[in-house]
Amino acid sequence: GNQWGYGKEDGPSIWHKNFPVAEGDRQSPIDIIPKEAPRDPNLGPIVLNYDQCTSLNITNNGHSVVVEFDDTDDRSVIQGGPLGNPYRLKQFHFHWGGKGCHGSEHTVEGMSYASELHLVHWNAVKYKSFGQAAEAPDGLAVLGIFLDTGDDHRWLHMITDALYMVKFKASVTDFKGFNPKCLLPSSLHYWTYLGSLTTPPLHESVIWIVLKEPIIVSEKQLGKFRTLLFSGEEEDQRMRMENNFRPPQPLKGREVRSSN
Ligand SMILES: COc1cccc(N2C=Cc3cc(S(N)(=O)=O)sc3S2(=O)=O)c1
Ligand SMILES: [Zn+2]
C-alpha cells in the first residue's frame, strides 16, 4: 500500500497527497479546550467490560506497537457515554515522542502529554467486519488515555518487557491474557467528539472518547518504547521508533462535549 511515516518525506504534512481525506471536516487529533467543551447531561458514564478479554499477540506494524484481541464475540466491549451500541475491542497501541519531548496526539489547551494510548473498538452490531466498520461514520470508538511521566506504572512492565521481541517492523509474538483494565486511570471522566483515524487511511469513522485523567508511567518505561524500530530486520537503515504522533487538526466547527 501507500508508504507513509512520520519523517520529513513521508510524514503528516504530506499524507493528504495519497489520502485526501486528511484535509476533511472531521480529522483527528484535535486540541481540546475544556472551557469550550460543555458538560452534556445526556452523556452517561462509559462502561468497560474487559474481564473476559482475550489478547492474542503483540506486533510492531512499522508505525506503533499493537496488542491485538480476539474480537469474534462480545467478550470485551465499551458501551454507554456517547455510544448507541456496544463496541468490541480490536486492538490497542501507543503514540509517543523522542527523548524529553512529548508525543501525545490530542492536546489540552496546547499542552501535550508524553504519550497517548488508543484502545480501538468497532460497532459489531451494525457492521459485519472491522474493515467495514472502519469506513463507516459510526463504525469505531477509540478510547484515548494520556500518559504522563512520574513513577513506574505497576503493570506497564508487562508490555515493555515484551518489546524486545518485536523490535523490528512486521515482528509479532504471542501475548495472551493481558487485560487492558490495568492501564485505566481512576476516573473515567472524558471528552467526546466525532473524528477520524489519526494515521492513514485517516477514515472519518471514529467516535473519540478521551479520558481527562492521565496514567503515570516512568521515563524509563517510556524509553523502552524508543528501542523499537520503524525499520524491518533486513533494512540496513535503523530508524528508531519515536515521535509517531500526528499534530492537532482543525476543529472545523465541531463540538466537543464533556461527561459529567
Ligand atoms: C479498513 O480499515 C482498516 C483496516 C485495518 C486497520 C485499520 N486501521 C488503521 C489505522 C488506525 C489508526 C488508529 S488511531 N491512531 O486513530 O487509533 S486505529 C486504526 S485501525 O483502524 O486499526 C483500518
Ligand atoms: Zn492511535
Tab-separated table of C-alpha atoms and ligand atoms in Angstrom:
chain	number	residue	atom	x	y	z
A	1	GLY	CA	0.000	0.000	0.000
A	2	ASN	CA	0.875	3.661	0.137
A	3	GLN	CA	4.130	4.163	2.069
A	4	TRP	CA	3.659	6.707	4.828
A	5	GLY	CA	5.523	7.508	8.019
A	6	TYR	CA	6.419	10.314	10.389
A	7	GLY	CA	9.540	11.642	8.664
A	8	LYS	CA	10.015	14.811	6.584
A	9	GLU	CA	9.460	12.992	3.305
A	10	ASP	CA	6.501	10.796	4.323
A	11	GLY	CA	5.057	12.469	7.424
A	12	PRO	CA	1.693	14.054	8.430
A	13	SER	CA	2.192	17.196	6.287
A	14	ILE	CA	2.199	15.143	3.061
A	15	TRP	CA	-0.317	12.383	3.903
A	16	HIS	CA	-3.011	14.391	2.041
A	17	LYS	CA	-1.324	13.552	-1.305
A	18	ASN	CA	-2.237	9.855	-1.048
A	19	PHE	CA	-5.089	10.335	1.467
A	20	PRO	CA	-7.042	13.484	0.510
A	21	VAL	CA	-9.447	12.961	3.463
A	22	ALA	CA	-6.508	14.292	5.545
A	23	GLU	CA	-7.989	17.716	4.760
A	24	GLY	CA	-11.551	16.650	5.665
A	25	ASP	CA	-14.028	18.149	8.124
A	26	ARG	CA	-13.678	15.641	10.957
A	27	GLN	CA	-9.968	14.876	11.272
A	28	SER	CA	-8.145	13.811	14.448
A	29	PRO	CA	-6.402	14.513	16.752
A	30	ILE	CA	-7.564	17.955	17.963
A	31	ASP	CA	-6.600	20.450	20.640
A	32	ILE	CA	-9.189	20.112	23.430
A	33	ILE	CA	-10.172	23.361	25.167
A	34	PRO	CA	-12.025	22.330	28.363
A	35	LYS	CA	-13.918	25.613	28.837
A	36	GLU	CA	-15.243	25.226	25.256
A	37	ALA	CA	-16.359	21.627	25.910
A	38	PRO	CA	-19.617	21.958	27.858
A	39	ARG	CA	-20.901	19.213	30.131
A	40	ASP	CA	-23.756	17.355	28.440
A	41	PRO	CA	-26.253	15.950	30.996
A	42	ASN	CA	-27.332	13.363	28.388
A	43	LEU	CA	-23.819	11.877	28.416
A	44	GLY	CA	-23.848	8.952	30.837
A	45	PRO	CA	-20.745	7.150	32.083
A	46	ILE	CA	-18.769	4.888	29.767
A	47	VAL	CA	-18.820	1.232	30.799
A	48	LEU	CA	-15.861	-1.049	30.038
A	49	ASN	CA	-16.327	-4.821	30.160
A	50	TYR	CA	-12.793	-6.147	29.682
A	51	ASP	CA	-12.923	-9.026	32.155
A	52	GLN	CA	-13.304	-11.806	29.577
A	53	CYS	CA	-10.872	-10.081	27.266
A	54	THR	CA	-8.608	-12.198	25.131
A	55	SER	CA	-5.407	-10.609	23.995
A	56	LEU	CA	-3.760	-12.634	21.245
A	57	ASN	CA	-0.448	-11.079	20.235
A	58	ILE	CA	1.783	-8.017	20.258
A	59	THR	CA	3.199	-6.721	16.992
A	60	ASN	CA	5.350	-3.942	15.544
A	61	ASN	CA	3.450	-2.733	12.457
A	62	GLY	CA	6.148	-0.243	11.435
A	63	HIS	CA	4.157	2.674	12.904
A	64	SER	CA	3.484	1.629	16.507
A	65	VAL	CA	3.362	-1.381	18.827
A	66	VAL	CA	-0.080	-3.007	18.761
A	67	VAL	CA	-1.738	-5.568	21.084
A	68	GLU	CA	-4.491	-7.390	19.161
A	69	PHE	CA	-7.567	-9.056	20.639
A	70	ASP	CA	-9.910	-11.868	19.634
A	71	ASP	CA	-12.973	-9.891	18.514
A	72	THR	CA	-15.101	-12.856	17.363
A	73	ASP	CA	-17.650	-12.190	20.115
A	74	ASP	CA	-18.747	-9.526	22.608
A	75	ARG	CA	-16.413	-10.532	25.420
A	76	SER	CA	-14.598	-7.184	25.616
A	77	VAL	CA	-16.765	-4.162	24.902
A	78	ILE	CA	-17.102	-0.484	25.637
A	79	GLN	CA	-20.611	0.981	25.908
A	80	GLY	CA	-22.583	3.920	27.313
A	81	GLY	CA	-21.455	7.519	27.136
A	82	PRO	CA	-21.949	8.791	23.560
A	83	LEU	CA	-22.235	5.253	22.152
A	84	GLY	CA	-25.526	3.915	20.819
A	85	ASN	CA	-24.300	0.323	20.738
A	86	PRO	CA	-21.607	-1.739	22.484
A	87	TYR	CA	-18.319	-1.572	20.547
A	88	ARG	CA	-15.943	-4.565	20.503
A	89	LEU	CA	-12.242	-4.201	21.490
A	90	LYS	CA	-9.996	-4.944	18.492
A	91	GLN	CA	-6.550	-3.630	19.455
A	92	PHE	CA	-4.648	-1.058	21.456
A	93	HIS	CA	-1.463	0.818	20.599
A	94	PHE	CA	0.555	3.860	21.640
A	95	HIS	CA	1.955	7.137	20.257
A	96	TRP	CA	4.999	8.731	21.889
A	97	GLY	CA	7.723	11.379	21.493
A	98	GLY	CA	11.507	11.400	21.413
A	99	LYS	CA	13.802	11.707	24.456
A	100	GLY	CA	12.493	14.596	26.594
A	101	CYS	CA	9.886	15.663	24.020
A	102	HIS	CA	6.195	14.929	24.300
A	103	GLY	CA	4.294	12.625	21.968
A	104	SER	CA	0.555	12.620	22.665
A	105	GLU	CA	-1.776	13.229	19.713
A	106	HIS	CA	-4.611	15.101	21.413
A	107	THR	CA	-3.512	18.185	23.330
A	108	VAL	CA	-5.307	20.066	26.129
A	109	GLU	CA	-5.153	23.842	25.704
A	110	GLY	CA	-1.982	23.391	23.658
A	111	MET	CA	-0.349	21.132	26.242
A	112	SER	CA	0.756	17.701	25.089
A	113	TYR	CA	1.454	14.694	27.283
A	114	ALA	CA	4.417	12.328	26.999
A	115	SER	CA	2.379	9.662	25.214
A	116	GLU	CA	-1.151	8.536	24.341
A	117	LEU	CA	-2.739	5.061	24.453
A	118	HIS	CA	-5.547	4.237	21.993
A	119	LEU	CA	-7.974	1.377	22.615
A	120	VAL	CA	-9.711	0.727	19.280
A	121	HIS	CA	-13.261	-0.717	19.307
A	122	TRP	CA	-15.740	-1.410	16.464
A	123	ASN	CA	-19.524	-1.454	16.102
A	124	ALA	CA	-20.174	-5.166	15.517
A	125	VAL	CA	-23.937	-4.633	15.970
A	126	LYS	CA	-24.236	-2.530	12.806
A	127	TYR	CA	-21.270	-3.785	10.715
A	128	LYS	CA	-20.219	-7.269	9.653
A	129	SER	CA	-16.451	-6.712	9.816
A	130	PHE	CA	-13.878	-4.417	11.376
A	131	GLY	CA	-12.769	-3.246	7.924
A	132	GLN	CA	-16.338	-2.276	7.023
A	133	ALA	CA	-16.826	-0.511	10.385
A	134	ALA	CA	-13.521	1.351	9.937
A	135	GLU	CA	-15.055	3.084	6.888
A	136	ALA	CA	-18.418	3.987	8.478
A	137	PRO	CA	-19.152	7.309	10.247
A	138	ASP	CA	-20.187	5.495	13.468
A	139	GLY	CA	-18.034	2.437	12.935
A	140	LEU	CA	-15.269	2.892	15.509
A	141	ALA	CA	-14.939	4.108	19.089
A	142	VAL	CA	-11.402	4.882	20.243
A	143	LEU	CA	-10.700	5.406	23.939
A	144	GLY	CA	-7.728	7.757	24.305
A	145	ILE	CA	-5.696	7.755	27.522
A	146	PHE	CA	-2.875	10.243	28.174
A	147	LEU	CA	0.411	9.023	29.670
A	148	ASP	CA	2.287	11.447	31.924
A	149	THR	CA	5.723	10.796	33.425
A	150	GLY	CA	6.442	10.113	37.081
A	151	ASP	CA	6.795	6.848	38.969
A	152	ASP	CA	6.891	3.418	37.318
A	153	HIS	CA	3.467	2.165	36.227
A	154	ARG	CA	2.989	-1.103	38.135
A	155	TRP	CA	1.545	-3.036	35.158
A	156	LEU	CA	3.083	-1.382	32.087
A	157	HIS	CA	6.203	-3.586	32.501
A	158	MET	CA	4.063	-6.460	31.143
A	159	ILE	CA	4.139	-4.612	27.819
A	160	THR	CA	7.606	-3.028	27.968
A	161	ASP	CA	9.162	-6.406	28.925
A	162	ALA	CA	7.808	-7.854	25.653
A	163	LEU	CA	9.062	-5.044	23.374
A	164	TYR	CA	12.467	-6.661	22.727
A	165	MET	CA	10.562	-9.463	20.944
A	166	VAL	CA	9.020	-7.011	18.438
A	167	LYS	CA	11.955	-4.658	17.814
A	168	PHE	CA	11.640	-4.786	14.024
A	169	LYS	CA	8.730	-3.861	11.724
A	170	ALA	CA	6.439	-6.864	10.966
A	171	SER	CA	7.603	-8.817	14.029
A	172	VAL	CA	4.868	-10.402	16.162
A	173	THR	CA	4.810	-12.579	19.240
A	174	ASP	CA	2.201	-14.275	21.426
A	175	PHE	CA	0.723	-12.009	24.096
A	176	LYS	CA	-2.139	-13.808	25.835
A	177	GLY	CA	-4.098	-12.993	28.978
A	178	PHE	CA	-3.355	-9.265	29.134
A	179	ASN	CA	-6.287	-7.261	30.492
A	180	PRO	CA	-6.050	-3.562	29.490
A	181	LYS	CA	-8.224	-2.624	32.502
A	182	CYS	CA	-4.895	-2.318	34.356
A	183	LEU	CA	-3.996	0.649	32.106
A	184	LEU	CA	-7.022	2.783	33.071
A	185	PRO	CA	-6.795	5.842	35.357
A	186	SER	CA	-9.025	6.034	38.454
A	187	SER	CA	-11.546	8.404	36.816
A	188	LEU	CA	-13.425	7.645	33.585
A	189	HIS	CA	-14.469	11.298	33.081
A	190	TYR	CA	-13.996	12.129	29.401
A	191	TRP	CA	-14.302	14.499	26.480
A	192	THR	CA	-16.008	13.194	23.329
A	193	TYR	CA	-16.220	14.374	19.707
A	194	LEU	CA	-16.571	12.968	16.177
A	195	GLY	CA	-13.244	12.440	14.414
A	196	SER	CA	-11.026	10.151	12.408
A	197	LEU	CA	-8.199	7.658	12.444
A	198	THR	CA	-5.025	9.652	13.247
A	199	THR	CA	-2.958	7.693	10.717
A	200	PRO	CA	-3.632	6.736	7.108
A	201	PRO	CA	-6.187	5.732	5.854
A	202	LEU	CA	-7.476	8.589	8.106
A	203	HIS	CA	-11.071	7.323	7.727
A	204	GLU	CA	-13.624	9.695	9.373
A	205	SER	CA	-15.166	6.816	11.289
A	206	VAL	CA	-14.234	7.425	14.940
A	207	ILE	CA	-16.290	8.455	17.934
A	208	TRP	CA	-13.447	9.704	20.169
A	209	ILE	CA	-13.625	9.297	23.936
A	210	VAL	CA	-10.577	10.961	25.568
A	211	LEU	CA	-10.144	10.426	29.314
A	212	LYS	CA	-9.359	13.576	31.296
A	213	GLU	CA	-7.098	11.859	33.859
A	214	PRO	CA	-3.696	10.626	32.610
A	215	ILE	CA	-1.996	7.471	33.823
A	216	ILE	CA	1.547	7.823	35.173
A	217	VAL	CA	4.482	5.901	33.697
A	218	SER	CA	8.213	6.382	34.252
A	219	GLU	CA	10.699	7.881	31.787
A	220	LYS	CA	12.495	4.512	31.940
A	221	GLN	CA	9.348	2.652	30.842
A	222	LEU	CA	8.723	5.174	28.047
A	223	GLY	CA	12.347	4.855	26.958
A	224	LYS	CA	11.741	1.169	26.216
A	225	PHE	CA	9.192	2.143	23.531
A	226	ARG	CA	12.015	4.069	21.828
A	227	THR	CA	14.078	0.867	21.485
A	228	LEU	CA	11.538	-0.232	18.846
A	229	LEU	CA	12.406	0.420	15.195
A	230	PHE	CA	10.277	1.742	12.306
A	231	SER	CA	12.517	-0.381	10.062
A	232	GLY	CA	12.493	-4.082	9.300
A	233	GLU	CA	15.233	-6.586	10.229
A	234	GLU	CA	16.564	-6.736	6.652
A	235	GLU	CA	16.758	-2.918	6.207
A	236	ASP	CA	20.259	-1.506	6.727
A	237	GLN	CA	18.954	1.923	7.835
A	238	ARG	CA	17.992	1.506	11.506
A	239	MET	CA	15.287	4.103	12.320
A	240	ARG	CA	14.279	4.385	15.988
A	241	MET	CA	10.503	4.365	16.503
A	242	GLU	CA	9.713	7.714	18.167
A	243	ASN	CA	7.630	10.876	17.509
A	244	ASN	CA	4.934	8.671	15.896
A	245	PHE	CA	2.187	11.229	16.519
A	246	ARG	CA	0.046	13.427	14.241
A	247	PRO	CA	-0.303	17.075	15.352
A	248	PRO	CA	-3.758	18.535	16.158
A	249	GLN	CA	-6.063	19.183	13.165
A	250	PRO	CA	-8.620	21.982	12.537
A	251	LEU	CA	-11.816	21.641	14.598
A	252	LYS	CA	-13.938	22.916	11.628
A	253	GLY	CA	-16.870	23.855	13.835
A	254	ARG	CA	-17.151	20.524	15.645
A	255	GLU	CA	-18.493	20.411	19.175
A	256	VAL	CA	-16.508	18.747	21.944
A	257	ARG	CA	-18.651	17.591	24.870
A	258	SER	CA	-17.672	16.736	28.405
A	259	SER	CA	-19.033	13.937	30.611
A	260	ASN	CA	-20.472	14.853	33.989
B	1	LIG	C1	-10.027	-0.780	6.525
B	1	LIG	O1	-9.626	-0.029	7.622
B	1	LIG	C2	-8.669	-0.508	8.408
B	1	LIG	C3	-8.256	-1.852	8.382
B	1	LIG	C4	-7.240	-2.248	9.254
B	1	LIG	C5	-6.626	-1.345	10.141
B	1	LIG	C6	-7.064	-0.044	10.131
B	1	LIG	N1	-6.507	0.915	10.998
B	1	LIG	C7	-5.592	1.823	10.540
B	1	LIG	C8	-5.193	2.968	11.202
B	1	LIG	C9	-5.668	3.248	12.547
B	1	LIG	C10	-5.374	4.403	13.320
B	1	LIG	C11	-5.973	4.421	14.555
B	1	LIG	S1	-5.912	5.633	15.766
B	1	LIG	N2	-4.421	6.144	15.944
B	1	LIG	O2	-6.722	6.723	15.314
B	1	LIG	O3	-6.391	4.992	16.985
B	1	LIG	S2	-6.881	2.992	14.758
B	1	LIG	C12	-6.501	2.378	13.185
B	1	LIG	S3	-7.061	0.958	12.527
B	1	LIG	O4	-8.462	1.029	12.466
B	1	LIG	O5	-6.538	-0.154	13.227
B	1	LIG	C13	-8.075	0.400	9.282
B	2	ZN	ZN	-3.592	5.759	17.660
